[in-house]
């Protein structure tokens, strides 16, 4: 297999599943670290701050500097700041998204009566009233921005509802089309390229989810590796019109 300068990994379903690490991926990243090859963790997970993700990775034996972690929360906060600077926002989400928006200068603790933007990331305490408020705000003209459109994500229990399920619910009620910032949008890979100056053919995107990770790499224009350790099975990938550069069972196959 071709050697790359920058290996970009998805997290859920690629490096770990819920609270269980995926050993082959952890071994692969250890090897990159030993050989001083660049790697990045590019996650649609918006619930955790980079420091919290760092702690999660440490539990699987991975010592990763904070600046190697790119989350959809950080990318979404940048997007909202670029497009709706000084707007009144209403946020549904977790620590990761709140922190990222505060870092970009947004007030997230006030109840805004007529928000101009509703920003949605995964919220594991979501309930009917939160969804109802978001539906009303968007019907009244607020823009709807989701950190990511994942309908589901794998856990040790099975698939659980992802942020995309809730954003779609609000979009359906308000009859609008939301904006999504996370994968498959190429925004996060673009940010890495801009910061480190790689050529696209020196980068590879590795992930378990065809519709997010692999399409993100394809949209961006770099090589892709699909691993059969999460959401999309190899059989499902083989039926897609656009194929990843490589399809593997797990990362032991290419180490
Ligand atoms: Mg994944």
PDB file of C-alpha atoms in Angstrom, residues 1-249:
ATOM      1  CA  UNK A   1       0.000   0.000   0.000  1.00  0.00           C
ATOM      2  CA  UNK A   2       1.020   3.556  -0.736  1.00  0.00           C
ATOM      3  CA  UNK A   3       2.640   5.490   2.137  1.00  0.00           C
ATOM      4  CA  UNK A   4       1.046   8.819   3.008  1.00  0.00           C
ATOM      5  CA  UNK A   5       2.288  11.875   4.882  1.00  0.00           C
ATOM      6  CA  UNK A   6      -0.991  12.398   6.754  1.00  0.00           C
ATOM      7  CA  UNK A   7      -3.362   9.691   7.977  1.00  0.00           C
ATOM      8  CA  UNK A   8      -6.801  11.059   8.954  1.00  0.00           C
ATOM      9  CA  UNK A   9      -8.877   8.728  11.111  1.00  0.00           C
ATOM     10  CA  UNK A  10     -12.517   8.714  11.973  1.00  0.00           C
ATOM     11  CA  UNK A  11     -13.060   7.761  15.651  1.00  0.00           C
ATOM     12  CA  UNK A  12     -16.389   5.985  16.376  1.00  0.00           C
ATOM     13  CA  UNK A  13     -16.383   2.636  14.600  1.00  0.00           C
ATOM     14  CA  UNK A  14     -12.806   3.119  13.397  1.00  0.00           C
ATOM     15  CA  UNK A  15     -10.608   3.614  16.497  1.00  0.00           C
ATOM     16  CA  UNK A  16     -13.169   2.532  19.086  1.00  0.00           C
ATOM     17  CA  UNK A  17     -16.741   1.291  19.414  1.00  0.00           C
ATOM     18  CA  UNK A  18     -18.463   2.938  22.378  1.00  0.00           C
ATOM     19  CA  UNK A  19     -16.294   2.077  25.357  1.00  0.00           C
ATOM     20  CA  UNK A  20     -14.235  -0.598  23.566  1.00  0.00           C
ATOM     21  CA  UNK A  21     -11.037   0.199  21.690  1.00  0.00           C
ATOM     22  CA  UNK A  22     -10.455  -1.401  18.255  1.00  0.00           C
ATOM     23  CA  UNK A  23      -7.062  -3.052  18.771  1.00  0.00           C
ATOM     24  CA  UNK A  24      -5.983  -3.132  15.113  1.00  0.00           C
ATOM     25  CA  UNK A  25      -6.519   0.648  14.787  1.00  0.00           C
ATOM     26  CA  UNK A  26      -4.752   1.377  18.065  1.00  0.00           C
ATOM     27  CA  UNK A  27      -1.761  -0.730  16.931  1.00  0.00           C
ATOM     28  CA  UNK A  28      -1.731   1.120  13.600  1.00  0.00           C
ATOM     29  CA  UNK A  29      -1.690   4.553  15.276  1.00  0.00           C
ATOM     30  CA  UNK A  30       1.066   3.443  17.687  1.00  0.00           C
ATOM     31  CA  UNK A  31       3.134   2.476  14.649  1.00  0.00           C
ATOM     32  CA  UNK A  32       2.579   5.882  13.014  1.00  0.00           C
ATOM     33  CA  UNK A  33       3.637   7.538  16.271  1.00  0.00           C
ATOM     34  CA  UNK A  34       6.812   5.427  16.446  1.00  0.00           C
ATOM     35  CA  UNK A  35       7.672   6.278  12.835  1.00  0.00           C
ATOM     36  CA  UNK A  36       6.864   9.976  13.360  1.00  0.00           C
ATOM     37  CA  UNK A  37       4.251   9.988  10.616  1.00  0.00           C
ATOM     38  CA  UNK A  38       1.483  12.609  10.911  1.00  0.00           C
ATOM     39  CA  UNK A  39      -2.004  11.503  11.880  1.00  0.00           C
ATOM     40  CA  UNK A  40      -5.223  13.324  12.704  1.00  0.00           C
ATOM     41  CA  UNK A  41      -8.458  12.314  14.371  1.00  0.00           C
ATOM     42  CA  UNK A  42     -11.380  13.728  12.429  1.00  0.00           C
ATOM     43  CA  UNK A  43     -14.658  13.109  14.178  1.00  0.00           C
ATOM     44  CA  UNK A  44     -18.266  14.057  13.608  1.00  0.00           C
ATOM     45  CA  UNK A  45     -18.729  13.658  17.372  1.00  0.00           C
ATOM     46  CA  UNK A  46     -19.643  17.117  18.668  1.00  0.00           C
ATOM     47  CA  UNK A  47     -20.405  16.138  22.247  1.00  0.00           C
ATOM     48  CA  UNK A  48     -16.868  16.203  23.604  1.00  0.00           C
ATOM     49  CA  UNK A  49     -14.250  18.933  23.763  1.00  0.00           C
ATOM     50  CA  UNK A  50     -10.820  18.082  22.315  1.00  0.00           C
ATOM     51  CA  UNK A  51      -9.556  17.630  25.886  1.00  0.00           C
ATOM     52  CA  UNK A  52     -12.389  15.196  26.686  1.00  0.00           C
ATOM     53  CA  UNK A  53     -11.662  13.257  23.470  1.00  0.00           C
ATOM     54  CA  UNK A  54      -8.009  13.172  24.499  1.00  0.00           C
ATOM     55  CA  UNK A  55      -9.036  11.539  27.792  1.00  0.00           C
ATOM     56  CA  UNK A  56     -11.197   8.980  25.947  1.00  0.00           C
ATOM     57  CA  UNK A  57      -8.260   8.096  23.690  1.00  0.00           C
ATOM     58  CA  UNK A  58      -5.916   7.843  26.682  1.00  0.00           C
ATOM     59  CA  UNK A  59      -8.241   5.160  28.102  1.00  0.00           C
ATOM     60  CA  UNK A  60      -7.461   3.056  25.009  1.00  0.00           C
ATOM     61  CA  UNK A  61      -3.718   3.620  25.433  1.00  0.00           C
ATOM     62  CA  UNK A  62      -3.464   6.392  22.840  1.00  0.00           C
ATOM     63  CA  UNK A  63      -1.515   9.471  23.828  1.00  0.00           C
ATOM     64  CA  UNK A  64      -2.640  12.116  21.319  1.00  0.00           C
ATOM     65  CA  UNK A  65      -1.852  15.852  21.412  1.00  0.00           C
ATOM     66  CA  UNK A  66      -4.952  18.065  21.483  1.00  0.00           C
ATOM     67  CA  UNK A  67      -4.054  19.805  18.201  1.00  0.00           C
ATOM     68  CA  UNK A  68      -4.361  16.488  16.313  1.00  0.00           C
ATOM     69  CA  UNK A  69      -8.078  16.288  17.122  1.00  0.00           C
ATOM     70  CA  UNK A  70     -10.590  17.915  14.748  1.00  0.00           C
ATOM     71  CA  UNK A  71     -14.247  17.688  15.732  1.00  0.00           C
ATOM     72  CA  UNK A  72     -17.414  18.769  13.938  1.00  0.00           C
ATOM     73  CA  UNK A  73     -18.120  21.037  16.938  1.00  0.00           C
ATOM     74  CA  UNK A  74     -14.989  23.106  16.257  1.00  0.00           C
ATOM     75  CA  UNK A  75     -15.692  23.231  12.524  1.00  0.00           C
ATOM     76  CA  UNK A  76     -19.358  24.182  13.087  1.00  0.00           C
ATOM     77  CA  UNK A  77     -18.453  27.012  15.476  1.00  0.00           C
ATOM     78  CA  UNK A  78     -16.054  28.375  12.838  1.00  0.00           C
ATOM     79  CA  UNK A  79     -18.730  28.043  10.160  1.00  0.00           C
ATOM     80  CA  UNK A  80     -21.383  29.855  12.234  1.00  0.00           C
ATOM     81  CA  UNK A  81     -18.903  32.626  13.050  1.00  0.00           C
ATOM     82  CA  UNK A  82     -18.018  33.050   9.363  1.00  0.00           C
ATOM     83  CA  UNK A  83     -21.608  33.097   8.130  1.00  0.00           C
ATOM     84  CA  UNK A  84     -23.651  34.490  11.015  1.00  0.00           C
ATOM     85  CA  UNK A  85     -21.273  36.642  13.032  1.00  0.00           C
ATOM     86  CA  UNK A  86     -23.035  38.353  15.959  1.00  0.00           C
ATOM     87  CA  UNK A  87     -26.296  36.499  15.291  1.00  0.00           C
ATOM     88  CA  UNK A  88     -28.519  35.430  18.181  1.00  0.00           C
ATOM     89  CA  UNK A  89     -28.177  31.674  18.352  1.00  0.00           C
ATOM     90  CA  UNK A  90     -30.064  28.871  20.024  1.00  0.00           C
ATOM     91  CA  UNK A  91     -28.000  25.771  20.734  1.00  0.00           C
ATOM     92  CA  UNK A  92     -28.937  22.147  21.322  1.00  0.00           C
ATOM     93  CA  UNK A  93     -25.854  20.093  22.065  1.00  0.00           C
ATOM     94  CA  UNK A  94     -23.250  19.014  24.601  1.00  0.00           C
ATOM     95  CA  UNK A  95     -20.051  20.430  26.136  1.00  0.00           C
ATOM     96  CA  UNK A  96     -18.046  20.142  22.928  1.00  0.00           C
ATOM     97  CA  UNK A  97     -20.373  22.367  20.908  1.00  0.00           C
ATOM     98  CA  UNK A  98     -21.012  24.886  23.711  1.00  0.00           C
ATOM     99  CA  UNK A  99     -17.274  25.297  24.346  1.00  0.00           C
ATOM    100  CA  UNK A 100     -16.484  25.648  20.651  1.00  0.00           C
ATOM    101  CA  UNK A 101     -19.183  28.324  20.141  1.00  0.00           C
ATOM    102  CA  UNK A 102     -18.091  30.236  23.249  1.00  0.00           C
ATOM    103  CA  UNK A 103     -14.516  30.177  21.936  1.00  0.00           C
ATOM    104  CA  UNK A 104     -15.793  31.873  18.768  1.00  0.00           C
ATOM    105  CA  UNK A 105     -17.436  34.584  20.911  1.00  0.00           C
ATOM    106  CA  UNK A 106     -21.073  33.428  20.950  1.00  0.00           C
ATOM    107  CA  UNK A 107     -23.322  33.623  24.001  1.00  0.00           C
ATOM    108  CA  UNK A 108     -24.808  30.196  24.539  1.00  0.00           C
ATOM    109  CA  UNK A 109     -26.349  30.465  27.998  1.00  0.00           C
ATOM    110  CA  UNK A 110     -29.196  32.920  27.258  1.00  0.00           C
ATOM    111  CA  UNK A 111     -32.681  31.790  26.235  1.00  0.00           C
ATOM    112  CA  UNK A 112     -33.068  33.684  22.936  1.00  0.00           C
ATOM    113  CA  UNK A 113     -36.719  34.353  22.071  1.00  0.00           C
ATOM    114  CA  UNK A 114     -36.202  34.849  18.349  1.00  0.00           C
ATOM    115  CA  UNK A 115     -32.899  33.211  17.443  1.00  0.00           C
ATOM    116  CA  UNK A 116     -31.508  33.792  13.940  1.00  0.00           C
ATOM    117  CA  UNK A 117     -29.693  30.468  13.944  1.00  0.00           C
ATOM    118  CA  UNK A 118     -30.465  27.123  15.573  1.00  0.00           C
ATOM    119  CA  UNK A 119     -27.288  25.066  15.979  1.00  0.00           C
ATOM    120  CA  UNK A 120     -27.742  21.361  16.689  1.00  0.00           C
ATOM    121  CA  UNK A 121     -25.210  18.799  17.884  1.00  0.00           C
ATOM    122  CA  UNK A 122     -25.812  15.518  19.672  1.00  0.00           C
ATOM    123  CA  UNK A 123     -27.551  16.021  23.023  1.00  0.00           C
ATOM    124  CA  UNK A 124     -28.062  12.844  25.024  1.00  0.00           C
ATOM    125  CA  UNK A 125     -30.631  14.605  27.221  1.00  0.00           C
ATOM    126  CA  UNK A 126     -32.751  15.781  24.259  1.00  0.00           C
ATOM    127  CA  UNK A 127     -36.494  15.763  24.902  1.00  0.00           C
ATOM    128  CA  UNK A 128     -39.789  16.765  23.270  1.00  0.00           C
ATOM    129  CA  UNK A 129     -39.731  20.394  24.488  1.00  0.00           C
ATOM    130  CA  UNK A 130     -36.196  21.031  23.206  1.00  0.00           C
ATOM    131  CA  UNK A 131     -37.138  19.658  19.800  1.00  0.00           C
ATOM    132  CA  UNK A 132     -40.422  21.596  19.788  1.00  0.00           C
ATOM    133  CA  UNK A 133     -38.623  24.894  20.539  1.00  0.00           C
ATOM    134  CA  UNK A 134     -36.142  24.286  17.751  1.00  0.00           C
ATOM    135  CA  UNK A 135     -38.996  23.468  15.328  1.00  0.00           C
ATOM    136  CA  UNK A 136     -40.789  26.721  16.180  1.00  0.00           C
ATOM    137  CA  UNK A 137     -37.632  28.852  15.903  1.00  0.00           C
ATOM    138  CA  UNK A 138     -36.818  27.424  12.474  1.00  0.00           C
ATOM    139  CA  UNK A 139     -40.428  27.918  11.287  1.00  0.00           C
ATOM    140  CA  UNK A 140     -40.063  31.549  12.384  1.00  0.00           C
ATOM    141  CA  UNK A 141     -37.097  31.992  10.087  1.00  0.00           C
ATOM    142  CA  UNK A 142     -33.998  30.801  11.979  1.00  0.00           C
ATOM    143  CA  UNK A 143     -31.335  29.025   9.924  1.00  0.00           C
ATOM    144  CA  UNK A 144     -30.829  25.377  10.890  1.00  0.00           C
ATOM    145  CA  UNK A 145     -27.189  24.263  11.176  1.00  0.00           C
ATOM    146  CA  UNK A 146     -26.243  20.717  12.248  1.00  0.00           C
ATOM    147  CA  UNK A 147     -22.760  19.657  13.310  1.00  0.00           C
ATOM    148  CA  UNK A 148     -23.169  16.384  11.412  1.00  0.00           C
ATOM    149  CA  UNK A 149     -25.815  14.344   9.644  1.00  0.00           C
ATOM    150  CA  UNK A 150     -25.073  10.876  11.045  1.00  0.00           C
ATOM    151  CA  UNK A 151     -28.414   9.101  11.456  1.00  0.00           C
ATOM    152  CA  UNK A 152     -26.886   6.499  13.787  1.00  0.00           C
ATOM    153  CA  UNK A 153     -23.618   5.531  15.405  1.00  0.00           C
ATOM    154  CA  UNK A 154     -22.338   2.183  16.666  1.00  0.00           C
ATOM    155  CA  UNK A 155     -22.087   1.416  20.380  1.00  0.00           C
ATOM    156  CA  UNK A 156     -21.432  -1.728  22.351  1.00  0.00           C
ATOM    157  CA  UNK A 157     -25.255  -2.096  22.592  1.00  0.00           C
ATOM    158  CA  UNK A 158     -25.911  -1.702  18.867  1.00  0.00           C
ATOM    159  CA  UNK A 159     -26.728   1.382  16.785  1.00  0.00           C
ATOM    160  CA  UNK A 160     -27.922   4.461  18.675  1.00  0.00           C
ATOM    161  CA  UNK A 161     -29.594   7.588  17.198  1.00  0.00           C
ATOM    162  CA  UNK A 162     -27.121  10.150  15.883  1.00  0.00           C
ATOM    163  CA  UNK A 163     -27.450  13.915  15.574  1.00  0.00           C
ATOM    164  CA  UNK A 164     -28.725  13.673  11.994  1.00  0.00           C
ATOM    165  CA  UNK A 165     -31.858  11.884  13.219  1.00  0.00           C
ATOM    166  CA  UNK A 166     -32.806  14.856  15.396  1.00  0.00           C
ATOM    167  CA  UNK A 167     -31.812  17.574  12.907  1.00  0.00           C
ATOM    168  CA  UNK A 168     -33.893  15.817  10.213  1.00  0.00           C
ATOM    169  CA  UNK A 169     -36.839  15.709  12.605  1.00  0.00           C
ATOM    170  CA  UNK A 170     -36.677  19.504  13.106  1.00  0.00           C
ATOM    171  CA  UNK A 171     -36.100  20.086   9.380  1.00  0.00           C
ATOM    172  CA  UNK A 172     -39.102  17.926   8.471  1.00  0.00           C
ATOM    173  CA  UNK A 173     -41.436  19.744  10.852  1.00  0.00           C
ATOM    174  CA  UNK A 174     -40.244  23.190   9.708  1.00  0.00           C
ATOM    175  CA  UNK A 175     -40.013  22.106   6.025  1.00  0.00           C
ATOM    176  CA  UNK A 176     -36.459  23.393   5.493  1.00  0.00           C
ATOM    177  CA  UNK A 177     -33.183  21.880   4.291  1.00  0.00           C
ATOM    178  CA  UNK A 178     -30.524  22.081   7.033  1.00  0.00           C
ATOM    179  CA  UNK A 179     -26.834  22.880   6.578  1.00  0.00           C
ATOM    180  CA  UNK A 180     -24.463  20.177   7.864  1.00  0.00           C
ATOM    181  CA  UNK A 181     -20.801  20.958   8.570  1.00  0.00           C
ATOM    182  CA  UNK A 182     -19.321  17.575   9.557  1.00  0.00           C
ATOM    183  CA  UNK A 183     -18.347  14.747   7.186  1.00  0.00           C
ATOM    184  CA  UNK A 184     -19.222  14.110   4.318  1.00  0.00           C
ATOM    185  CA  UNK A 185     -18.597  17.837   3.910  1.00  0.00           C
ATOM    186  CA  UNK A 186     -14.853  18.201   3.206  1.00  0.00           C
ATOM    187  CA  UNK A 187     -14.489  21.186   5.591  1.00  0.00           C
ATOM    188  CA  UNK A 188     -12.456  19.396   8.281  1.00  0.00           C
ATOM    189  CA  UNK A 189      -9.955  17.879   5.811  1.00  0.00           C
ATOM    190  CA  UNK A 190      -9.662  21.267   4.147  1.00  0.00           C
ATOM    191  CA  UNK A 191      -8.751  22.840   7.501  1.00  0.00           C
ATOM    192  CA  UNK A 192      -6.011  20.212   8.062  1.00  0.00           C
ATOM    193  CA  UNK A 193      -4.600  20.755   4.578  1.00  0.00           C
ATOM    194  CA  UNK A 194      -4.603  24.533   5.049  1.00  0.00           C
ATOM    195  CA  UNK A 195      -2.867  24.295   8.418  1.00  0.00           C
ATOM    196  CA  UNK A 196      -0.153  21.780   7.456  1.00  0.00           C
ATOM    197  CA  UNK A 197       0.306  22.378   3.732  1.00  0.00           C
ATOM    198  CA  UNK A 198      -0.017  18.790   2.473  1.00  0.00           C
ATOM    199  CA  UNK A 199      -0.835  17.965  -1.115  1.00  0.00           C
ATOM    200  CA  UNK A 200      -4.113  16.086  -1.427  1.00  0.00           C
ATOM    201  CA  UNK A 201      -2.295  13.004  -2.746  1.00  0.00           C
ATOM    202  CA  UNK A 202      -0.265  12.903   0.489  1.00  0.00           C
ATOM    203  CA  UNK A 203      -3.423  12.537   2.608  1.00  0.00           C
ATOM    204  CA  UNK A 204      -5.719   9.592   3.253  1.00  0.00           C
ATOM    205  CA  UNK A 205      -9.082   9.449   5.046  1.00  0.00           C
ATOM    206  CA  UNK A 206      -9.777   6.240   6.990  1.00  0.00           C
ATOM    207  CA  UNK A 207     -13.248   5.369   8.259  1.00  0.00           C
ATOM    208  CA  UNK A 208     -16.010   2.827   8.805  1.00  0.00           C
ATOM    209  CA  UNK A 209     -18.903   4.875   7.465  1.00  0.00           C
ATOM    210  CA  UNK A 210     -19.166   5.111   3.683  1.00  0.00           C
ATOM    211  CA  UNK A 211     -21.684   7.965   3.661  1.00  0.00           C
ATOM    212  CA  UNK A 212     -19.635  10.203   5.955  1.00  0.00           C
ATOM    213  CA  UNK A 213     -15.926   9.251   6.029  1.00  0.00           C
ATOM    214  CA  UNK A 214     -15.409   7.828   2.557  1.00  0.00           C
ATOM    215  CA  UNK A 215     -17.538  10.447   0.808  1.00  0.00           C
ATOM    216  CA  UNK A 216     -15.738  13.168   2.800  1.00  0.00           C
ATOM    217  CA  UNK A 217     -12.403  11.968   1.370  1.00  0.00           C
ATOM    218  CA  UNK A 218     -13.888  11.608  -2.119  1.00  0.00           C
ATOM    219  CA  UNK A 219     -15.444  15.107  -2.003  1.00  0.00           C
ATOM    220  CA  UNK A 220     -12.151  16.539  -0.738  1.00  0.00           C
ATOM    221  CA  UNK A 221     -10.158  14.678  -3.376  1.00  0.00           C
ATOM    222  CA  UNK A 222      -7.798  12.455  -1.354  1.00  0.00           C
ATOM    223  CA  UNK A 223      -7.404   8.672  -1.105  1.00  0.00           C
ATOM    224  CA  UNK A 224      -9.704   6.732   1.222  1.00  0.00           C
ATOM    225  CA  UNK A 225      -9.565   3.489   3.215  1.00  0.00           C
ATOM    226  CA  UNK A 226     -12.754   1.774   4.326  1.00  0.00           C
ATOM    227  CA  UNK A 227     -12.523  -0.437   7.435  1.00  0.00           C
ATOM    228  CA  UNK A 228     -15.139  -3.100   8.135  1.00  0.00           C
ATOM    229  CA  UNK A 229     -15.309  -2.358  11.875  1.00  0.00           C
ATOM    230  CA  UNK A 230     -18.365  -0.122  12.160  1.00  0.00           C
ATOM    231  CA  UNK A 231     -21.419   1.250  10.369  1.00  0.00           C
ATOM    232  CA  UNK A 232     -21.019   0.217   6.706  1.00  0.00           C
ATOM    233  CA  UNK A 233     -20.156  -3.379   5.850  1.00  0.00           C
ATOM    234  CA  UNK A 234     -17.710  -4.197   3.049  1.00  0.00           C
ATOM    235  CA  UNK A 235     -20.575  -5.800   1.054  1.00  0.00           C
ATOM    236  CA  UNK A 236     -22.527  -2.538   1.217  1.00  0.00           C
ATOM    237  CA  UNK A 237     -19.475  -0.513   0.153  1.00  0.00           C
ATOM    238  CA  UNK A 238     -18.872  -2.731  -2.873  1.00  0.00           C
ATOM    239  CA  UNK A 239     -22.344  -1.811  -4.191  1.00  0.00           C
ATOM    240  CA  UNK A 240     -21.622   1.950  -4.186  1.00  0.00           C
ATOM    241  CA  UNK A 241     -20.957   3.713  -7.493  1.00  0.00           C
ATOM    242  CA  UNK A 242     -17.891   5.560  -6.146  1.00  0.00           C
ATOM    243  CA  UNK A 243     -15.406   3.174  -4.528  1.00  0.00           C
ATOM    244  CA  UNK A 244     -12.883   3.926  -1.770  1.00  0.00           C
ATOM    245  CA  UNK A 245      -9.218   3.567  -2.744  1.00  0.00           C
ATOM    246  CA  UNK A 246      -8.881   0.544  -0.427  1.00  0.00           C
ATOM    247  CA  UNK A 247     -11.343  -1.716   1.409  1.00  0.00           C
ATOM    248  CA  UNK A 248      -9.941  -3.658   4.369  1.00  0.00           C
ATOM    249  CA  UNK A 249     -11.338  -5.835   7.155  1.00  0.00           C
TER     250      UNK A 249
END
